[in-house]
Amino acid sequence: MNTHYLRRASMLLPAAIACFALAGCAPKPPACDDAAVVQSIHQLVMGQVADAMKLEKSVGRNELARGFQDHLSLFIFLHSSDRERIPGLHKPALARYTEGASISLSAVATDGYDSQARRHQCKATVKLKSQATGQTFEARGVPYTVQATAKAGEFMVESSGLEGLVTVAGKDAIDYVVAAIAKGLTAQRQASTPTKPPADGARSDEDHGD
């Protein structure tokens, strides 16, 4: 198992919002290391990866999406029947990667709580482990906030330090999914190839007699 350490990046990622039943409808959001917060960070990272790997996604300035489309271009010369099989292979492979990935936090620190905004300022080491590939990626000193929303029982997690983790996990996911597609196409081709009949001059053992 390889562990990759990342330096903090500065790109602001979209905030993930998760439903969480606060005890007694307390207005204060969950703590920085709460399990629901960890799950929200998982959604932040894997949501970005899955979005970049949509088959019909417009690439734009998303380098991860561009990398995925470049890998998919390897299949453009396939027969049309093979290209039609790609979505059916892509979806389960991507789900295996994103759903099998786990996020954990360590060295969690609370840098303060703003009671007026109902917001925790947090920092932690974020570790992502891929069950699909066995790779582990770690980003240290990632800042994030946990803030209660206007809707009772909901909170928002926002981070400006996950871009590096999204990038390396995304590249790992791309390699895994593209390899799964290639393997699946090969298997399906072999399964659909008709068995050739024996040559005219060939006879089975039963035809030879004693």
Short mmCIF file of N, CA and C in Angstrom, two decimals, residues 16-152:
data_model
loop_
_atom_site.label_atom_id
_atom_site.label_comp_id
_atom_site.label_asym_id
_atom_site.label_seq_id
_atom_site.Cartn_x
_atom_site.Cartn_y
_atom_site.Cartn_z
N ALA A 16 -20.36 21.00 0.63
CA ALA A 16 -21.27 19.86 0.72
C ALA A 16 -22.23 20.11 1.87
N ILE A 17 -23.48 19.80 1.65
CA ILE A 17 -24.49 19.98 2.69
C ILE A 17 -25.05 18.60 3.04
N ALA A 18 -25.03 18.27 4.31
CA ALA A 18 -25.54 16.98 4.75
C ALA A 18 -26.55 17.19 5.87
N CYS A 19 -27.55 16.32 5.88
CA CYS A 19 -28.57 16.40 6.91
C CYS A 19 -28.05 15.74 8.19
N PHE A 20 -28.23 16.39 9.30
CA PHE A 20 -27.75 15.83 10.56
C PHE A 20 -28.71 16.22 11.66
N ALA A 21 -29.21 15.23 12.39
CA ALA A 21 -30.17 15.51 13.46
C ALA A 21 -29.42 15.98 14.69
N LEU A 22 -29.42 17.27 14.91
CA LEU A 22 -28.76 17.83 16.08
C LEU A 22 -29.56 17.51 17.34
N ALA A 23 -28.88 17.04 18.37
CA ALA A 23 -29.55 16.62 19.60
C ALA A 23 -30.38 17.77 20.17
N GLY A 24 -31.66 17.48 20.37
CA GLY A 24 -32.54 18.47 20.97
C GLY A 24 -32.70 19.73 20.13
N CYS A 25 -32.44 19.59 18.80
CA CYS A 25 -32.53 20.73 17.89
C CYS A 25 -31.61 21.87 18.33
N ALA A 26 -30.47 21.53 18.91
CA ALA A 26 -29.52 22.55 19.35
C ALA A 26 -29.03 23.34 18.16
N PRO A 27 -28.87 24.65 18.32
CA PRO A 27 -28.45 25.49 17.19
C PRO A 27 -26.99 25.33 16.82
N LYS A 28 -26.19 24.76 17.71
CA LYS A 28 -24.76 24.64 17.44
C LYS A 28 -24.49 23.47 16.49
N PRO A 29 -23.64 23.64 15.47
CA PRO A 29 -23.35 22.55 14.53
C PRO A 29 -22.49 21.48 15.17
N PRO A 30 -22.39 20.31 14.55
CA PRO A 30 -21.55 19.24 15.12
C PRO A 30 -20.08 19.63 15.15
N ALA A 31 -19.32 18.93 15.98
CA ALA A 31 -17.91 19.23 16.17
C ALA A 31 -17.10 18.91 14.91
N CYS A 32 -15.89 19.43 14.89
CA CYS A 32 -15.01 19.27 13.72
C CYS A 32 -14.75 17.81 13.35
N ASP A 33 -14.71 16.92 14.35
CA ASP A 33 -14.39 15.52 14.10
C ASP A 33 -15.61 14.62 14.13
N ASP A 34 -16.80 15.20 14.08
CA ASP A 34 -18.03 14.41 14.11
C ASP A 34 -18.12 13.49 12.89
N ALA A 35 -18.73 12.32 13.06
CA ALA A 35 -18.84 11.35 11.96
C ALA A 35 -19.60 11.92 10.77
N ALA A 36 -20.61 12.74 11.03
CA ALA A 36 -21.37 13.34 9.93
C ALA A 36 -20.52 14.35 9.16
N VAL A 37 -19.61 15.00 9.85
CA VAL A 37 -18.69 15.94 9.19
C VAL A 37 -17.72 15.17 8.30
N VAL A 38 -17.22 14.05 8.80
CA VAL A 38 -16.32 13.21 8.00
C VAL A 38 -17.03 12.74 6.74
N GLN A 39 -18.30 12.34 6.88
CA GLN A 39 -19.07 11.90 5.71
C GLN A 39 -19.26 13.03 4.72
N SER A 40 -19.44 14.24 5.21
CA SER A 40 -19.60 15.39 4.32
C SER A 40 -18.31 15.67 3.54
N ILE A 41 -17.16 15.51 4.20
CA ILE A 41 -15.88 15.69 3.51
C ILE A 41 -15.71 14.62 2.44
N HIS A 42 -16.16 13.41 2.75
CA HIS A 42 -16.15 12.33 1.75
C HIS A 42 -16.98 12.75 0.54
N GLN A 43 -18.15 13.33 0.77
CA GLN A 43 -18.99 13.79 -0.32
C GLN A 43 -18.31 14.89 -1.13
N LEU A 44 -17.62 15.78 -0.45
CA LEU A 44 -16.90 16.85 -1.14
C LEU A 44 -15.87 16.28 -2.12
N VAL A 45 -15.09 15.32 -1.64
CA VAL A 45 -14.01 14.77 -2.47
C VAL A 45 -14.56 13.87 -3.57
N MET A 46 -15.35 12.87 -3.19
CA MET A 46 -15.84 11.90 -4.17
C MET A 46 -16.86 12.52 -5.13
N GLY A 47 -17.58 13.52 -4.66
CA GLY A 47 -18.52 14.20 -5.55
C GLY A 47 -17.81 14.91 -6.68
N GLN A 48 -16.67 15.54 -6.37
CA GLN A 48 -15.86 16.20 -7.39
C GLN A 48 -15.28 15.18 -8.38
N VAL A 49 -14.82 14.04 -7.85
CA VAL A 49 -14.26 13.00 -8.71
C VAL A 49 -15.33 12.45 -9.65
N ALA A 50 -16.48 12.09 -9.11
CA ALA A 50 -17.55 11.52 -9.92
C ALA A 50 -18.04 12.50 -10.98
N ASP A 51 -18.13 13.78 -10.60
CA ASP A 51 -18.61 14.78 -11.54
C ASP A 51 -17.64 14.94 -12.71
N ALA A 52 -16.35 14.90 -12.43
CA ALA A 52 -15.34 15.05 -13.49
C ALA A 52 -15.33 13.86 -14.43
N MET A 53 -15.84 12.71 -13.98
CA MET A 53 -15.77 11.49 -14.78
C MET A 53 -17.09 11.12 -15.43
N LYS A 54 -17.98 12.10 -15.58
CA LYS A 54 -19.20 11.85 -16.33
C LYS A 54 -18.86 11.68 -17.80
N LEU A 55 -19.51 10.73 -18.46
CA LEU A 55 -19.19 10.44 -19.85
C LEU A 55 -19.51 11.61 -20.77
N GLU A 56 -20.57 12.35 -20.45
CA GLU A 56 -20.99 13.43 -21.34
C GLU A 56 -20.63 14.80 -20.79
N LYS A 57 -19.71 14.87 -19.86
CA LYS A 57 -19.38 16.15 -19.23
C LYS A 57 -18.63 17.06 -20.19
N SER A 58 -19.00 18.35 -20.16
CA SER A 58 -18.24 19.37 -20.88
C SER A 58 -16.96 19.64 -20.09
N VAL A 59 -15.82 19.52 -20.74
CA VAL A 59 -14.54 19.60 -20.05
C VAL A 59 -14.27 20.98 -19.47
N GLY A 60 -14.40 22.03 -20.28
CA GLY A 60 -14.13 23.38 -19.81
C GLY A 60 -12.71 23.49 -19.27
N ARG A 61 -12.58 24.09 -18.08
CA ARG A 61 -11.26 24.25 -17.47
C ARG A 61 -10.94 23.17 -16.45
N ASN A 62 -11.79 22.18 -16.35
CA ASN A 62 -11.59 21.11 -15.38
C ASN A 62 -10.51 20.15 -15.90
N GLU A 63 -9.32 20.22 -15.32
CA GLU A 63 -8.21 19.39 -15.80
C GLU A 63 -8.45 17.91 -15.55
N LEU A 64 -9.16 17.59 -14.48
CA LEU A 64 -9.45 16.20 -14.19
C LEU A 64 -10.40 15.63 -15.25
N ALA A 65 -11.42 16.40 -15.60
CA ALA A 65 -12.35 15.96 -16.64
C ALA A 65 -11.64 15.83 -17.98
N ARG A 66 -10.72 16.75 -18.26
CA ARG A 66 -9.97 16.67 -19.51
C ARG A 66 -9.10 15.41 -19.54
N GLY A 67 -8.50 15.07 -18.41
CA GLY A 67 -7.69 13.86 -18.34
C GLY A 67 -8.52 12.62 -18.58
N PHE A 68 -9.73 12.61 -18.03
CA PHE A 68 -10.61 11.45 -18.22
C PHE A 68 -11.01 11.32 -19.69
N GLN A 69 -11.38 12.44 -20.31
CA GLN A 69 -11.77 12.41 -21.72
C GLN A 69 -10.60 11.98 -22.61
N ASP A 70 -9.39 12.39 -22.23
CA ASP A 70 -8.21 11.97 -23.00
C ASP A 70 -8.04 10.46 -22.93
N HIS A 71 -8.27 9.89 -21.76
CA HIS A 71 -8.18 8.44 -21.62
C HIS A 71 -9.27 7.75 -22.43
N LEU A 72 -10.48 8.31 -22.41
CA LEU A 72 -11.59 7.72 -23.16
C LEU A 72 -11.34 7.76 -24.66
N SER A 73 -10.55 8.74 -25.10
CA SER A 73 -10.28 8.86 -26.54
C SER A 73 -9.57 7.62 -27.08
N LEU A 74 -8.99 6.82 -26.18
CA LEU A 74 -8.35 5.58 -26.61
C LEU A 74 -9.37 4.62 -27.22
N PHE A 75 -10.65 4.82 -26.89
CA PHE A 75 -11.68 3.90 -27.35
C PHE A 75 -12.43 4.41 -28.59
N ILE A 76 -12.04 5.56 -29.16
CA ILE A 76 -12.85 6.15 -30.23
C ILE A 76 -12.81 5.34 -31.51
N PHE A 77 -11.80 4.52 -31.68
CA PHE A 77 -11.70 3.75 -32.91
C PHE A 77 -12.36 2.37 -32.79
N LEU A 78 -13.05 2.16 -31.68
CA LEU A 78 -13.72 0.88 -31.48
C LEU A 78 -14.93 0.76 -32.40
N HIS A 79 -15.34 -0.47 -32.62
CA HIS A 79 -16.58 -0.71 -33.35
C HIS A 79 -17.74 -0.11 -32.56
N SER A 80 -18.77 0.32 -33.25
CA SER A 80 -19.90 0.99 -32.59
C SER A 80 -20.51 0.12 -31.50
N SER A 81 -20.54 -1.19 -31.68
CA SER A 81 -21.11 -2.08 -30.66
C SER A 81 -20.28 -2.04 -29.39
N ASP A 82 -18.97 -1.87 -29.52
CA ASP A 82 -18.11 -1.75 -28.34
C ASP A 82 -18.34 -0.42 -27.63
N ARG A 83 -18.47 0.66 -28.39
CA ARG A 83 -18.70 1.97 -27.79
C ARG A 83 -20.01 1.99 -27.02
N GLU A 84 -20.99 1.26 -27.51
CA GLU A 84 -22.28 1.21 -26.82
C GLU A 84 -22.19 0.49 -25.49
N ARG A 85 -21.17 -0.34 -25.31
CA ARG A 85 -21.01 -1.07 -24.06
C ARG A 85 -20.32 -0.25 -22.98
N ILE A 86 -19.67 0.83 -23.36
CA ILE A 86 -18.88 1.60 -22.40
C ILE A 86 -19.70 2.13 -21.23
N PRO A 87 -20.89 2.75 -21.44
CA PRO A 87 -21.65 3.25 -20.28
C PRO A 87 -21.97 2.17 -19.26
N GLY A 88 -22.29 0.98 -19.73
CA GLY A 88 -22.61 -0.11 -18.81
C GLY A 88 -21.42 -0.60 -18.02
N LEU A 89 -20.22 -0.37 -18.51
CA LEU A 89 -19.00 -0.75 -17.79
C LEU A 89 -18.50 0.40 -16.93
N HIS A 90 -18.70 1.62 -17.40
CA HIS A 90 -18.23 2.82 -16.70
C HIS A 90 -18.95 3.02 -15.37
N LYS A 91 -20.27 2.93 -15.38
CA LYS A 91 -21.05 3.25 -14.18
C LYS A 91 -20.70 2.37 -12.98
N PRO A 92 -20.71 1.03 -13.11
CA PRO A 92 -20.37 0.21 -11.93
C PRO A 92 -18.92 0.35 -11.49
N ALA A 93 -18.01 0.57 -12.43
CA ALA A 93 -16.60 0.72 -12.06
C ALA A 93 -16.40 2.00 -11.26
N LEU A 94 -17.03 3.09 -11.69
CA LEU A 94 -16.92 4.35 -10.96
C LEU A 94 -17.57 4.23 -9.58
N ALA A 95 -18.70 3.54 -9.51
CA ALA A 95 -19.37 3.35 -8.22
C ALA A 95 -18.50 2.53 -7.27
N ARG A 96 -17.83 1.52 -7.79
CA ARG A 96 -16.94 0.71 -6.93
C ARG A 96 -15.84 1.59 -6.34
N TYR A 97 -15.33 2.50 -7.13
CA TYR A 97 -14.25 3.36 -6.63
C TYR A 97 -14.78 4.35 -5.61
N THR A 98 -15.81 5.10 -5.95
CA THR A 98 -16.28 6.18 -5.07
C THR A 98 -16.91 5.64 -3.79
N GLU A 99 -17.70 4.58 -3.91
CA GLU A 99 -18.37 4.03 -2.73
C GLU A 99 -17.41 3.23 -1.84
N GLY A 100 -16.35 2.71 -2.45
CA GLY A 100 -15.39 1.93 -1.68
C GLY A 100 -14.30 2.77 -1.03
N ALA A 101 -14.25 4.05 -1.39
CA ALA A 101 -13.23 4.93 -0.81
C ALA A 101 -13.67 5.38 0.58
N SER A 102 -12.73 5.45 1.51
CA SER A 102 -13.04 5.88 2.87
C SER A 102 -12.21 7.11 3.22
N ILE A 103 -12.80 7.97 4.04
CA ILE A 103 -12.14 9.19 4.51
C ILE A 103 -12.00 9.12 6.03
N SER A 104 -10.84 9.51 6.53
CA SER A 104 -10.65 9.61 7.97
C SER A 104 -9.92 10.91 8.29
N LEU A 105 -10.15 11.42 9.50
CA LEU A 105 -9.51 12.65 9.96
C LEU A 105 -8.61 12.35 11.14
N SER A 106 -7.48 13.05 11.20
CA SER A 106 -6.59 12.96 12.35
C SER A 106 -6.01 14.34 12.60
N ALA A 107 -5.36 14.49 13.75
CA ALA A 107 -4.79 15.79 14.13
C ALA A 107 -5.83 16.91 13.97
N VAL A 108 -7.05 16.62 14.42
CA VAL A 108 -8.14 17.59 14.27
C VAL A 108 -7.98 18.71 15.30
N ALA A 109 -8.09 19.93 14.82
CA ALA A 109 -7.98 21.09 15.71
C ALA A 109 -9.13 22.05 15.44
N THR A 110 -9.67 22.64 16.51
CA THR A 110 -10.70 23.65 16.38
C THR A 110 -10.05 25.01 16.59
N ASP A 111 -10.08 25.83 15.56
CA ASP A 111 -9.43 27.13 15.61
C ASP A 111 -10.34 28.23 16.14
N GLY A 112 -11.55 27.85 16.53
CA GLY A 112 -12.45 28.85 17.09
C GLY A 112 -13.89 28.57 16.70
N TYR A 113 -14.80 29.16 17.45
CA TYR A 113 -16.23 29.02 17.14
C TYR A 113 -16.87 30.40 17.15
N ASP A 114 -17.55 30.72 16.04
CA ASP A 114 -18.26 31.99 15.91
C ASP A 114 -19.72 31.73 16.27
N SER A 115 -20.11 32.14 17.47
CA SER A 115 -21.47 31.85 17.95
C SER A 115 -22.53 32.60 17.15
N GLN A 116 -22.19 33.77 16.63
CA GLN A 116 -23.16 34.53 15.85
C GLN A 116 -23.43 33.85 14.50
N ALA A 117 -22.38 33.37 13.86
CA ALA A 117 -22.53 32.68 12.57
C ALA A 117 -22.82 31.20 12.76
N ARG A 118 -22.66 30.71 14.02
CA ARG A 118 -22.83 29.28 14.33
C ARG A 118 -21.90 28.45 13.45
N ARG A 119 -20.63 28.76 13.53
CA ARG A 119 -19.64 28.16 12.65
C ARG A 119 -18.37 27.80 13.39
N HIS A 120 -17.94 26.53 13.22
CA HIS A 120 -16.65 26.07 13.72
C HIS A 120 -15.58 26.31 12.65
N GLN A 121 -14.42 26.79 13.07
CA GLN A 121 -13.25 26.85 12.21
C GLN A 121 -12.37 25.65 12.55
N CYS A 122 -12.10 24.80 11.56
CA CYS A 122 -11.42 23.54 11.82
C CYS A 122 -10.20 23.36 10.94
N LYS A 123 -9.35 22.43 11.37
CA LYS A 123 -8.18 22.05 10.58
C LYS A 123 -7.87 20.60 10.92
N ALA A 124 -7.48 19.81 9.90
CA ALA A 124 -7.20 18.39 10.15
C ALA A 124 -6.36 17.80 9.03
N THR A 125 -5.79 16.65 9.33
CA THR A 125 -5.17 15.82 8.29
C THR A 125 -6.26 14.92 7.73
N VAL A 126 -6.44 14.96 6.42
CA VAL A 126 -7.48 14.18 5.76
C VAL A 126 -6.83 13.03 5.01
N LYS A 127 -7.23 11.81 5.33
CA LYS A 127 -6.67 10.63 4.67
C LYS A 127 -7.77 9.93 3.88
N LEU A 128 -7.48 9.65 2.63
CA LEU A 128 -8.41 8.91 1.76
C LEU A 128 -7.78 7.57 1.39
N LYS A 129 -8.51 6.49 1.62
CA LYS A 129 -8.04 5.17 1.26
C LYS A 129 -8.97 4.57 0.22
N SER A 130 -8.39 4.14 -0.90
CA SER A 130 -9.18 3.52 -1.97
C SER A 130 -9.18 2.01 -1.80
N GLN A 131 -10.36 1.46 -1.61
CA GLN A 131 -10.48 0.01 -1.52
C GLN A 131 -10.27 -0.63 -2.88
N ALA A 132 -10.62 0.11 -3.94
CA ALA A 132 -10.51 -0.43 -5.30
C ALA A 132 -9.07 -0.63 -5.74
N THR A 133 -8.19 0.31 -5.39
CA THR A 133 -6.80 0.24 -5.87
C THR A 133 -5.78 0.01 -4.76
N GLY A 134 -6.20 0.15 -3.50
CA GLY A 134 -5.27 -0.01 -2.39
C GLY A 134 -4.41 1.20 -2.12
N GLN A 135 -4.62 2.28 -2.85
CA GLN A 135 -3.84 3.49 -2.66
C GLN A 135 -4.37 4.31 -1.49
N THR A 136 -3.47 5.02 -0.82
CA THR A 136 -3.85 5.92 0.27
C THR A 136 -3.25 7.29 -0.01
N PHE A 137 -4.07 8.33 0.13
CA PHE A 137 -3.63 9.70 -0.10
C PHE A 137 -3.91 10.52 1.16
N GLU A 138 -2.99 11.39 1.49
CA GLU A 138 -3.12 12.15 2.74
C GLU A 138 -2.78 13.62 2.51
N ALA A 139 -3.64 14.49 3.00
CA ALA A 139 -3.42 15.94 2.92
C ALA A 139 -3.40 16.48 4.34
N ARG A 140 -2.34 17.19 4.69
CA ARG A 140 -2.19 17.69 6.06
C ARG A 140 -2.59 19.15 6.17
N GLY A 141 -3.09 19.51 7.35
CA GLY A 141 -3.43 20.89 7.64
C GLY A 141 -4.54 21.45 6.77
N VAL A 142 -5.53 20.63 6.45
CA VAL A 142 -6.64 21.07 5.59
C VAL A 142 -7.61 21.92 6.42
N PRO A 143 -7.87 23.16 6.01
CA PRO A 143 -8.84 23.99 6.73
C PRO A 143 -10.26 23.73 6.24
N TYR A 144 -11.22 23.76 7.15
CA TYR A 144 -12.62 23.62 6.76
C TYR A 144 -13.50 24.24 7.84
N THR A 145 -14.71 24.54 7.46
CA THR A 145 -15.66 25.09 8.42
C THR A 145 -16.88 24.18 8.50
N VAL A 146 -17.50 24.17 9.67
CA VAL A 146 -18.75 23.44 9.90
C VAL A 146 -19.75 24.47 10.42
N GLN A 147 -20.78 24.72 9.64
CA GLN A 147 -21.70 25.80 9.97
C GLN A 147 -23.15 25.33 9.92
N ALA A 148 -23.92 25.72 10.93
CA ALA A 148 -25.35 25.41 10.95
C ALA A 148 -26.05 26.27 9.90
N THR A 149 -27.05 25.71 9.25
CA THR A 149 -27.82 26.47 8.25
C THR A 149 -29.12 26.97 8.89
N ALA A 150 -29.89 27.70 8.10
CA ALA A 150 -31.15 28.23 8.60
C ALA A 150 -32.17 27.13 8.84
N LYS A 151 -31.99 26.00 8.17
CA LYS A 151 -32.92 24.89 8.33
C LYS A 151 -32.50 24.03 9.52
N ALA A 152 -33.40 23.80 10.42
CA ALA A 152 -33.10 23.03 11.63
C ALA A 152 -32.59 21.64 11.27
#
